[in-house]
Amino acid sequence: MPYTRLSAALLLSLSLAACQSGDKPADAAGAGADAAPAAARPAAKPADPKQTLQAAFAALRKRVPDFERLGSEHLIGDLDGDGVDDVVVAYGDGTPDAQMATLKKWAAIMSRPGGPQLLPQSDTADDCVYLDKIAGGKLYLEVPDICTAARPKTRDYLTYAWNGKTLAKIDSQSADARLRQRLGALADAFARKDKNAILATFKFPLPLHSVPVQGTALGEQAEANKDTIDRAMAERHFDDLFPAERLADYALLLGEVRALQPKPDAEGGETAVGQRRQGEETQWSELHIDWDPDEDRDEDNQELIQARIEISGGIGKDVKAEANTLGEVLDREQASRRVYEEMRLFLIDGELRLQLPNGAG
């Protein structure tokens, strides 16, 4: 079984006897020798990724001889702009007699002309991190809420970048801050009708039954394509996925809720309600966030779903915006001249995933 974040978490959850190791690995020698800017070095010839990994693992074994014993995962990519791939490894940690890891540490190994350089132990305060990606010369990590949980939820998102001497943390974002930032970005995308940014909220290919396009040109093409919709098809028939009214409703709703501040509600989630006068009518909007969604426990689910986000709204005379019971919700809808099309999104791997109406079930 590949050692992924989910499989690692399932292994970690089985450990009962392991405890945190107190060992502190020695820092790599010669860190100052490679402090010169990447631009000052001659362009290096790309290496075979397999050889790069083998050399990096050999360097890490000098610090942690049995780093693979309790499971490991890795990323490969250029971290310092010299055109040569570097390696980051996350590995399980525990007592010598532990059968499963209780902690997850990480190490960065830079590719150098004289051989791989193992950087000094990083300044991550947490004892458990998961690797996300290397992109644009930056390293992205995730810190889970509980390292040994079967389905850990990300608590913080960390970003590291090369500063000329080592990898330094340049950003830390909580899960709540990430969600709000992504909602704001999506609001901007809908406001400017940015087709690419909007379609990025889907995971292609899409099953035909998951989106409301039956009877449209997109639906017909999907039927001829084994009932699936690929990205190119969605781009060609964007208006079938997002008719003018849906596009306008979503732009309006996202614009209304982006500044709301959700508070804990009776259902264990967070809710915020907004309203403003539009002539003689009241326009209302509601943002609800569930940080422990039922969808994450679905037997068929293969992803870690961080949160479910529901956004609704409407407009009408004498509408009471705040609704705390099902009866009040129904009264609010009945009093509305028009109820906007509800949005449902999921936070998965730190990004928003949009679910259109007939996939909302």
mmCIF file of C-alpha atoms in Angstrom:
data_model
loop_
_atom_site.group_PDB
_atom_site.id
_atom_site.type_symbol
_atom_site.label_atom_id
_atom_site.label_comp_id
_atom_site.label_asym_id
_atom_site.label_seq_id
_atom_site.Cartn_x
_atom_site.Cartn_y
_atom_site.Cartn_z
ATOM 1 C CA MET A 1 0.000 0.000 0.000
ATOM 2 C CA PRO A 2 1.486 3.402 -0.945
ATOM 3 C CA TYR A 3 2.451 5.501 2.071
ATOM 4 C CA THR A 4 0.083 8.436 1.708
ATOM 5 C CA ARG A 5 -1.345 10.839 4.267
ATOM 6 C CA LEU A 6 -4.474 8.702 4.666
ATOM 7 C CA SER A 7 -2.688 5.354 4.851
ATOM 8 C CA ALA A 8 -0.169 6.826 7.280
ATOM 9 C CA ALA A 9 -2.954 8.069 9.513
ATOM 10 C CA LEU A 10 -4.625 4.652 9.517
ATOM 11 C CA LEU A 11 -1.356 3.048 10.576
ATOM 12 C CA LEU A 12 -0.720 5.663 13.227
ATOM 13 C CA SER A 13 -4.157 5.098 14.751
ATOM 14 C CA LEU A 14 -3.266 1.500 15.637
ATOM 15 C CA SER A 15 -0.377 2.454 17.896
ATOM 16 C CA LEU A 16 -1.044 2.289 21.641
ATOM 17 C CA ALA A 17 2.303 1.643 23.241
ATOM 18 C CA ALA A 18 4.585 4.046 21.409
ATOM 19 C CA CYS A 19 5.687 7.335 22.947
ATOM 20 C CA GLN A 20 7.595 10.370 21.745
ATOM 21 C CA SER A 21 11.292 9.874 21.110
ATOM 22 C CA GLY A 22 13.611 12.290 22.834
ATOM 23 C CA ASP A 23 16.432 11.928 20.309
ATOM 24 C CA LYS A 24 17.675 15.113 18.682
ATOM 25 C CA PRO A 25 19.534 14.382 15.424
ATOM 26 C CA ALA A 26 22.725 16.204 14.725
ATOM 27 C CA ASP A 27 22.730 19.041 12.224
ATOM 28 C CA ALA A 28 24.274 18.564 8.811
ATOM 29 C CA ALA A 29 27.853 19.621 8.354
ATOM 30 C CA GLY A 30 28.896 22.268 5.925
ATOM 31 C CA ALA A 31 25.636 24.218 5.820
ATOM 32 C CA GLY A 32 27.540 27.453 5.238
ATOM 33 C CA ALA A 33 29.340 26.055 2.221
ATOM 34 C CA ASP A 34 26.159 26.177 0.163
ATOM 35 C CA ALA A 35 24.864 29.549 1.333
ATOM 36 C CA ALA A 36 25.807 31.271 -1.934
ATOM 37 C CA PRO A 37 22.850 32.360 -4.074
ATOM 38 C CA ALA A 38 21.680 29.835 -6.660
ATOM 39 C CA ALA A 39 22.378 32.354 -9.447
ATOM 40 C CA ALA A 40 26.089 32.286 -8.569
ATOM 41 C CA ARG A 41 26.312 28.558 -9.230
ATOM 42 C CA PRO A 42 26.719 27.071 -12.705
ATOM 43 C CA ALA A 43 23.624 25.410 -14.143
ATOM 44 C CA ALA A 44 23.556 21.781 -13.087
ATOM 45 C CA LYS A 45 22.676 18.831 -15.260
ATOM 46 C CA PRO A 46 19.305 17.285 -14.281
ATOM 47 C CA ALA A 47 19.822 14.061 -12.362
ATOM 48 C CA ASP A 48 17.887 10.810 -12.541
ATOM 49 C CA PRO A 49 15.071 11.154 -9.936
ATOM 50 C CA LYS A 50 15.693 7.595 -8.735
ATOM 51 C CA GLN A 51 19.371 8.346 -8.128
ATOM 52 C CA THR A 52 18.469 11.632 -6.417
ATOM 53 C CA LEU A 53 16.154 9.783 -4.034
ATOM 54 C CA GLN A 54 18.671 7.036 -3.317
ATOM 55 C CA ALA A 55 21.374 9.575 -2.488
ATOM 56 C CA ALA A 56 18.985 11.586 -0.295
ATOM 57 C CA PHE A 57 17.861 8.491 1.611
ATOM 58 C CA ALA A 58 21.492 7.506 2.185
ATOM 59 C CA ALA A 59 22.189 10.962 3.637
ATOM 60 C CA LEU A 60 19.148 10.785 5.918
ATOM 61 C CA ARG A 61 20.182 7.363 7.237
ATOM 62 C CA LYS A 62 23.266 9.003 8.729
ATOM 63 C CA ARG A 63 20.927 10.938 11.025
ATOM 64 C CA VAL A 64 18.058 8.453 11.312
ATOM 65 C CA PRO A 65 19.385 4.976 10.369
ATOM 66 C CA ASP A 66 15.955 3.326 10.383
ATOM 67 C CA PHE A 67 13.766 6.201 9.165
ATOM 68 C CA GLU A 68 11.757 3.831 6.956
ATOM 69 C CA ARG A 69 10.905 1.411 9.790
ATOM 70 C CA LEU A 70 7.683 3.174 10.806
ATOM 71 C CA GLY A 71 6.750 4.389 7.349
ATOM 72 C CA SER A 72 7.871 7.305 5.230
ATOM 73 C CA GLU A 73 6.816 9.470 2.289
ATOM 74 C CA HIS A 74 8.713 11.964 0.164
ATOM 75 C CA LEU A 75 8.521 14.881 -2.248
ATOM 76 C CA ILE A 76 11.032 15.743 -4.950
ATOM 77 C CA GLY A 77 11.505 19.156 -6.548
ATOM 78 C CA ASP A 78 13.810 22.162 -6.845
ATOM 79 C CA LEU A 79 13.760 24.143 -3.580
ATOM 80 C CA ASP A 80 16.628 26.597 -4.049
ATOM 81 C CA GLY A 81 16.385 27.601 -7.708
ATOM 82 C CA ASP A 82 19.559 25.880 -8.916
ATOM 83 C CA GLY A 83 17.698 23.736 -11.439
ATOM 84 C CA VAL A 84 18.379 20.502 -9.565
ATOM 85 C CA ASP A 85 15.752 18.523 -7.668
ATOM 86 C CA ASP A 86 15.968 18.326 -3.896
ATOM 87 C CA VAL A 87 14.156 15.891 -1.591
ATOM 88 C CA VAL A 88 11.932 16.244 1.456
ATOM 89 C CA VAL A 89 11.126 13.163 3.535
ATOM 90 C CA ALA A 90 8.498 12.741 6.250
ATOM 91 C CA TYR A 91 9.020 9.689 8.427
ATOM 92 C CA GLY A 92 7.334 7.976 11.334
ATOM 93 C CA ASP A 93 8.903 8.311 14.760
ATOM 94 C CA GLY A 94 8.474 6.351 17.977
ATOM 95 C CA THR A 95 10.293 4.366 20.627
ATOM 96 C CA PRO A 96 12.690 1.614 19.498
ATOM 97 C CA ASP A 97 10.133 -1.084 20.351
ATOM 98 C CA ALA A 98 7.180 0.694 18.723
ATOM 99 C CA GLN A 99 5.342 -1.196 15.996
ATOM 100 C CA MET A 100 3.592 1.892 14.669
ATOM 101 C CA ALA A 101 4.582 5.549 14.620
ATOM 102 C CA THR A 102 3.056 8.080 16.966
ATOM 103 C CA LEU A 103 4.846 11.119 15.541
ATOM 104 C CA LYS A 104 5.748 12.305 12.063
ATOM 105 C CA LYS A 105 8.951 14.281 11.502
ATOM 106 C CA TRP A 106 10.478 15.652 8.327
ATOM 107 C CA ALA A 107 13.873 16.386 6.829
ATOM 108 C CA ALA A 108 15.112 18.241 3.745
ATOM 109 C CA ILE A 109 18.045 17.002 1.676
ATOM 110 C CA MET A 110 19.527 19.436 -0.852
ATOM 111 C CA SER A 111 21.324 18.222 -3.980
ATOM 112 C CA ARG A 112 24.862 19.611 -4.154
ATOM 113 C CA PRO A 113 27.819 19.064 -6.532
ATOM 114 C CA GLY A 114 29.739 17.353 -3.726
ATOM 115 C CA GLY A 115 26.814 15.155 -2.736
ATOM 116 C CA PRO A 116 23.509 15.517 -0.893
ATOM 117 C CA GLN A 117 23.383 17.958 2.028
ATOM 118 C CA LEU A 118 21.090 17.133 4.921
ATOM 119 C CA LEU A 119 19.833 20.412 6.346
ATOM 120 C CA PRO A 120 19.789 21.015 10.110
ATOM 121 C CA GLN A 121 16.614 19.866 11.840
ATOM 122 C CA SER A 122 13.805 22.214 10.788
ATOM 123 C CA ASP A 123 12.112 24.642 13.154
ATOM 124 C CA THR A 124 8.676 23.009 12.944
ATOM 125 C CA ALA A 125 7.295 23.243 16.451
ATOM 126 C CA ASP A 126 4.860 20.391 15.875
ATOM 127 C CA ASP A 127 5.818 16.742 16.153
ATOM 128 C CA CYS A 128 3.558 15.681 13.316
ATOM 129 C CA VAL A 129 3.518 16.995 9.753
ATOM 130 C CA TYR A 130 2.246 15.707 6.435
ATOM 131 C CA LEU A 131 3.818 16.567 3.117
ATOM 132 C CA ASP A 132 1.633 18.479 0.682
ATOM 133 C CA LYS A 133 3.701 19.573 -2.314
ATOM 134 C CA ILE A 134 6.728 21.406 -3.695
ATOM 135 C CA ALA A 135 5.592 24.157 -6.057
ATOM 136 C CA GLY A 136 7.203 27.352 -7.284
ATOM 137 C CA GLY A 137 10.312 26.649 -5.226
ATOM 138 C CA LYS A 138 8.308 26.436 -1.992
ATOM 139 C CA LEU A 139 7.552 23.538 0.317
ATOM 140 C CA TYR A 140 4.010 23.128 1.605
ATOM 141 C CA LEU A 141 3.271 21.095 4.749
ATOM 142 C CA GLU A 142 0.142 20.316 6.753
ATOM 143 C CA VAL A 143 -0.156 19.919 10.530
ATOM 144 C CA PRO A 144 -3.001 17.597 11.622
ATOM 145 C CA ASP A 145 -5.163 18.050 14.705
ATOM 146 C CA ILE A 146 -4.295 14.583 16.071
ATOM 147 C CA CYS A 147 -1.323 12.720 14.657
ATOM 148 C CA THR A 148 -2.678 9.268 15.563
ATOM 149 C CA ALA A 149 -6.249 9.883 14.378
ATOM 150 C CA ALA A 150 -7.598 7.507 11.739
ATOM 151 C CA ARG A 151 -8.756 10.504 9.687
ATOM 152 C CA PRO A 152 -6.729 13.514 10.861
ATOM 153 C CA LYS A 153 -8.009 16.988 9.982
ATOM 154 C CA THR A 154 -5.532 19.696 9.045
ATOM 155 C CA ARG A 155 -5.081 22.308 11.771
ATOM 156 C CA ASP A 156 -2.448 24.469 10.074
ATOM 157 C CA TYR A 157 -0.935 24.929 6.626
ATOM 158 C CA LEU A 158 2.802 25.767 6.590
ATOM 159 C CA THR A 159 4.933 27.198 3.788
ATOM 160 C CA TYR A 160 8.748 27.039 3.672
ATOM 161 C CA ALA A 161 11.162 28.720 1.246
ATOM 162 C CA TRP A 162 14.916 28.810 0.677
ATOM 163 C CA ASN A 163 16.544 31.894 2.239
ATOM 164 C CA GLY A 164 20.064 31.352 0.913
ATOM 165 C CA LYS A 165 21.117 29.155 3.834
ATOM 166 C CA THR A 166 18.239 26.874 4.734
ATOM 167 C CA LEU A 167 14.503 26.331 4.410
ATOM 168 C CA ALA A 168 12.687 28.899 6.538
ATOM 169 C CA LYS A 169 9.017 29.094 7.399
ATOM 170 C CA ILE A 170 7.474 32.065 5.595
ATOM 171 C CA ASP A 171 3.792 31.486 6.252
ATOM 172 C CA SER A 172 1.443 29.696 8.643
ATOM 173 C CA GLN A 173 -2.295 29.601 8.038
ATOM 174 C CA SER A 174 -4.984 28.038 10.213
ATOM 175 C CA ALA A 175 -7.657 25.858 8.631
ATOM 176 C CA ASP A 176 -10.280 28.547 9.309
ATOM 177 C CA ALA A 177 -8.102 31.253 7.739
ATOM 178 C CA ARG A 178 -7.470 29.025 4.707
ATOM 179 C CA LEU A 179 -11.198 28.448 4.230
ATOM 180 C CA ARG A 180 -12.018 32.154 4.472
ATOM 181 C CA GLN A 181 -9.204 33.083 2.100
ATOM 182 C CA ARG A 182 -10.361 30.533 -0.459
ATOM 183 C CA LEU A 183 -13.968 31.730 -0.171
ATOM 184 C CA GLY A 184 -12.823 35.285 -0.875
ATOM 185 C CA ALA A 185 -10.816 34.166 -3.893
ATOM 186 C CA LEU A 186 -13.808 32.218 -5.219
ATOM 187 C CA ALA A 187 -16.050 35.255 -4.721
ATOM 188 C CA ASP A 188 -13.644 37.271 -6.870
ATOM 189 C CA ALA A 189 -13.602 34.515 -9.510
ATOM 190 C CA PHE A 190 -17.390 34.471 -9.810
ATOM 191 C CA ALA A 191 -17.556 38.275 -9.810
ATOM 192 C CA ARG A 192 -15.263 38.440 -12.861
ATOM 193 C CA LYS A 193 -16.732 35.240 -14.411
ATOM 194 C CA ASP A 194 -13.321 33.585 -14.416
ATOM 195 C CA LYS A 195 -14.043 30.286 -16.152
ATOM 196 C CA ASN A 196 -10.692 28.667 -15.306
ATOM 197 C CA ALA A 197 -10.798 29.571 -11.616
ATOM 198 C CA ILE A 198 -14.388 28.365 -11.292
ATOM 199 C CA LEU A 199 -13.744 25.052 -13.029
ATOM 200 C CA ALA A 200 -10.733 24.529 -10.748
ATOM 201 C CA THR A 201 -13.249 23.850 -7.958
ATOM 202 C CA PHE A 202 -14.210 20.565 -9.658
ATOM 203 C CA LYS A 203 -12.324 17.292 -9.712
ATOM 204 C CA PHE A 204 -12.374 16.013 -13.286
ATOM 205 C CA PRO A 205 -13.576 13.801 -14.794
ATOM 206 C CA LEU A 206 -17.063 14.442 -13.409
ATOM 207 C CA PRO A 207 -19.710 11.705 -13.398
ATOM 208 C CA LEU A 208 -22.670 12.880 -15.474
ATOM 209 C CA HIS A 209 -25.133 12.145 -12.660
ATOM 210 C CA SER A 210 -23.321 14.531 -10.299
ATOM 211 C CA VAL A 211 -24.167 17.731 -12.189
ATOM 212 C CA PRO A 212 -27.469 19.178 -13.512
ATOM 213 C CA VAL A 213 -26.771 19.124 -17.261
ATOM 214 C CA GLN A 214 -29.214 16.511 -18.514
ATOM 215 C CA GLY A 215 -30.818 17.635 -21.768
ATOM 216 C CA THR A 216 -28.006 20.067 -22.607
ATOM 217 C CA ALA A 217 -25.238 19.828 -25.203
ATOM 218 C CA LEU A 218 -22.809 19.028 -22.381
ATOM 219 C CA GLY A 219 -25.082 16.271 -21.133
ATOM 220 C CA GLU A 220 -25.313 14.734 -24.594
ATOM 221 C CA GLN A 221 -21.526 14.778 -25.023
ATOM 222 C CA ALA A 222 -21.107 13.212 -21.589
ATOM 223 C CA GLU A 223 -23.493 10.392 -22.499
ATOM 224 C CA ALA A 224 -21.344 9.698 -25.553
ATOM 225 C CA ASN A 225 -18.265 9.801 -23.300
ATOM 226 C CA LYS A 226 -19.271 6.948 -20.977
ATOM 227 C CA ASP A 227 -21.330 9.322 -18.801
ATOM 228 C CA THR A 228 -18.304 11.426 -17.815
ATOM 229 C CA ILE A 229 -17.389 15.082 -18.288
ATOM 230 C CA ASP A 230 -13.751 16.048 -18.773
ATOM 231 C CA ARG A 231 -12.230 19.490 -18.305
ATOM 232 C CA ALA A 232 -12.176 20.322 -22.023
ATOM 233 C CA MET A 233 -15.869 19.498 -22.366
ATOM 234 C CA ALA A 234 -16.702 21.662 -19.344
ATOM 235 C CA GLU A 235 -14.769 24.574 -20.824
ATOM 236 C CA ARG A 236 -16.575 24.309 -24.162
ATOM 237 C CA HIS A 237 -19.997 24.134 -22.513
ATOM 238 C CA PHE A 238 -19.401 26.249 -19.426
ATOM 239 C CA ASP A 239 -22.840 27.864 -19.781
ATOM 240 C CA ASP A 240 -24.496 24.461 -19.368
ATOM 241 C CA LEU A 241 -22.822 24.021 -15.984
ATOM 242 C CA PHE A 242 -23.372 27.633 -15.012
ATOM 243 C CA PRO A 243 -26.418 29.193 -16.650
ATOM 244 C CA ALA A 244 -26.618 32.965 -16.223
ATOM 245 C CA GLU A 245 -28.920 32.811 -13.190
ATOM 246 C CA ARG A 246 -26.757 30.299 -11.297
ATOM 247 C CA LEU A 247 -23.614 32.271 -12.090
ATOM 248 C CA ALA A 248 -25.244 35.493 -10.856
ATOM 249 C CA ASP A 249 -26.658 33.835 -7.705
ATOM 250 C CA TYR A 250 -23.302 32.372 -6.727
ATOM 251 C CA ALA A 251 -21.488 35.648 -7.347
ATOM 252 C CA LEU A 252 -24.048 37.483 -5.208
ATOM 253 C CA LEU A 253 -24.013 34.934 -2.360
ATOM 254 C CA LEU A 254 -20.226 34.727 -2.157
ATOM 255 C CA GLY A 255 -19.977 38.503 -2.197
ATOM 256 C CA GLU A 256 -22.477 38.747 0.670
ATOM 257 C CA VAL A 257 -20.982 36.105 2.996
ATOM 258 C CA ARG A 258 -17.259 36.770 2.526
ATOM 259 C CA ALA A 259 -17.250 39.372 5.316
ATOM 260 C CA LEU A 260 -19.474 37.431 7.737
ATOM 261 C CA GLN A 261 -17.949 36.094 10.960
ATOM 262 C CA PRO A 262 -19.403 32.645 11.798
ATOM 263 C CA LYS A 263 -20.054 31.758 15.435
ATOM 264 C CA PRO A 264 -20.542 28.311 17.046
ATOM 265 C CA ASP A 265 -24.082 27.032 16.612
ATOM 266 C CA ALA A 266 -26.293 24.437 18.311
ATOM 267 C CA GLU A 267 -25.414 21.783 15.720
ATOM 268 C CA GLY A 268 -21.695 21.833 16.505
ATOM 269 C CA GLY A 269 -20.753 23.854 13.459
ATOM 270 C CA GLU A 270 -20.475 27.571 12.788
ATOM 271 C CA THR A 271 -23.108 29.876 11.322
ATOM 272 C CA ALA A 272 -23.321 33.532 10.304
ATOM 273 C CA VAL A 273 -26.332 35.432 8.965
ATOM 274 C CA GLY A 274 -26.276 38.742 7.122
ATOM 275 C CA GLN A 275 -28.984 41.064 5.852
ATOM 276 C CA ARG A 276 -29.316 44.430 4.173
ATOM 277 C CA ARG A 277 -32.099 46.560 2.804
ATOM 278 C CA GLN A 278 -32.769 46.612 -0.936
ATOM 279 C CA GLY A 279 -35.437 49.275 -1.313
ATOM 280 C CA GLU A 280 -38.531 47.951 0.457
ATOM 281 C CA GLU A 281 -37.133 44.434 0.639
ATOM 282 C CA THR A 282 -34.604 42.628 2.822
ATOM 283 C CA GLN A 283 -31.836 40.609 1.239
ATOM 284 C CA TRP A 284 -30.558 37.847 3.532
ATOM 285 C CA SER A 285 -27.621 35.472 3.348
ATOM 286 C CA GLU A 286 -26.371 32.642 5.522
ATOM 287 C CA LEU A 287 -23.016 30.868 5.802
ATOM 288 C CA HIS A 288 -22.820 27.525 7.593
ATOM 289 C CA ILE A 289 -19.577 25.574 8.155
ATOM 290 C CA ASP A 290 -19.497 21.981 9.430
ATOM 291 C CA TRP A 291 -15.993 20.980 10.507
ATOM 292 C CA ASP A 292 -16.996 17.330 11.008
ATOM 293 C CA PRO A 293 -19.141 16.546 7.950
ATOM 294 C CA ASP A 294 -20.948 13.230 7.530
ATOM 295 C CA GLU A 295 -19.500 12.963 4.015
ATOM 296 C CA ASP A 296 -16.051 12.377 5.497
ATOM 297 C CA ARG A 297 -17.325 9.166 7.100
ATOM 298 C CA ASP A 298 -18.981 7.865 3.954
ATOM 299 C CA GLU A 299 -17.771 4.331 3.196
ATOM 300 C CA ASP A 300 -17.088 5.224 -0.429
ATOM 301 C CA ASN A 301 -15.143 8.382 0.394
ATOM 302 C CA GLN A 302 -11.433 8.174 -0.401
ATOM 303 C CA GLU A 303 -10.523 11.744 0.566
ATOM 304 C CA LEU A 304 -10.069 13.622 3.812
ATOM 305 C CA ILE A 305 -12.891 16.150 3.880
ATOM 306 C CA GLN A 306 -11.948 19.002 6.168
ATOM 307 C CA ALA A 307 -15.259 20.847 6.136
ATOM 308 C CA ARG A 308 -18.599 21.267 4.389
ATOM 309 C CA ILE A 309 -19.676 24.823 3.557
ATOM 310 C CA GLU A 310 -23.275 25.764 2.733
ATOM 311 C CA ILE A 311 -24.247 29.220 1.509
ATOM 312 C CA SER A 312 -27.837 30.318 0.991
ATOM 313 C CA GLY A 313 -29.775 33.525 0.588
ATOM 314 C CA GLY A 314 -32.878 35.230 -0.721
ATOM 315 C CA ILE A 315 -34.820 38.476 -0.893
ATOM 316 C CA GLY A 316 -38.307 39.583 0.063
ATOM 317 C CA LYS A 317 -40.483 41.847 2.215
ATOM 318 C CA ASP A 318 -40.723 41.288 5.955
ATOM 319 C CA VAL A 319 -38.133 38.521 5.903
ATOM 320 C CA LYS A 320 -36.544 37.511 9.199
ATOM 321 C CA ALA A 321 -32.958 36.767 8.221
ATOM 322 C CA GLU A 322 -31.928 34.781 11.308
ATOM 323 C CA ALA A 323 -33.395 31.275 11.455
ATOM 324 C CA ASN A 324 -32.402 28.869 14.226
ATOM 325 C CA THR A 325 -35.008 26.128 13.756
ATOM 326 C CA LEU A 326 -36.354 24.229 10.769
ATOM 327 C CA GLY A 327 -39.659 26.057 11.130
ATOM 328 C CA GLU A 328 -37.912 29.430 11.025
ATOM 329 C CA VAL A 329 -35.939 28.358 7.960
ATOM 330 C CA LEU A 330 -39.152 27.370 6.168
ATOM 331 C CA ASP A 331 -40.815 30.637 7.215
ATOM 332 C CA ARG A 332 -37.858 32.584 5.863
ATOM 333 C CA GLU A 333 -38.042 30.832 2.509
ATOM 334 C CA GLN A 334 -41.811 31.268 2.294
ATOM 335 C CA ALA A 335 -41.515 34.979 3.038
ATOM 336 C CA SER A 336 -38.855 35.446 0.354
ATOM 337 C CA ARG A 337 -39.917 36.661 -3.056
ATOM 338 C CA ARG A 338 -36.952 34.712 -4.402
ATOM 339 C CA VAL A 339 -34.583 32.215 -2.825
ATOM 340 C CA TYR A 340 -31.172 32.117 -4.488
ATOM 341 C CA GLU A 341 -29.653 28.827 -5.586
ATOM 342 C CA GLU A 342 -27.828 27.314 -2.614
ATOM 343 C CA MET A 343 -24.093 26.650 -2.804
ATOM 344 C CA ARG A 344 -22.420 23.632 -1.272
ATOM 345 C CA LEU A 345 -18.648 23.333 -1.112
ATOM 346 C CA PHE A 346 -16.133 21.070 0.589
ATOM 347 C CA LEU A 347 -12.654 21.900 1.867
ATOM 348 C CA ILE A 348 -10.410 19.058 0.650
ATOM 349 C CA ASP A 349 -6.613 19.196 0.786
ATOM 350 C CA GLY A 350 -6.850 22.892 1.596
ATOM 351 C CA GLU A 351 -8.850 23.725 -1.535
ATOM 352 C CA LEU A 352 -12.560 24.283 -2.158
ATOM 353 C CA ARG A 353 -14.538 21.679 -4.118
ATOM 354 C CA LEU A 354 -17.909 22.780 -5.498
ATOM 355 C CA GLN A 355 -20.910 20.449 -5.573
ATOM 356 C CA LEU A 356 -23.710 21.492 -7.881
ATOM 357 C CA PRO A 357 -27.393 21.094 -6.868
ATOM 358 C CA ASN A 358 -28.342 17.606 -7.946
ATOM 359 C CA GLY A 359 -25.111 16.267 -6.490
ATOM 360 C CA ALA A 360 -25.940 17.797 -3.108
ATOM 361 C CA GLY A 361 -28.362 15.048 -2.167
#
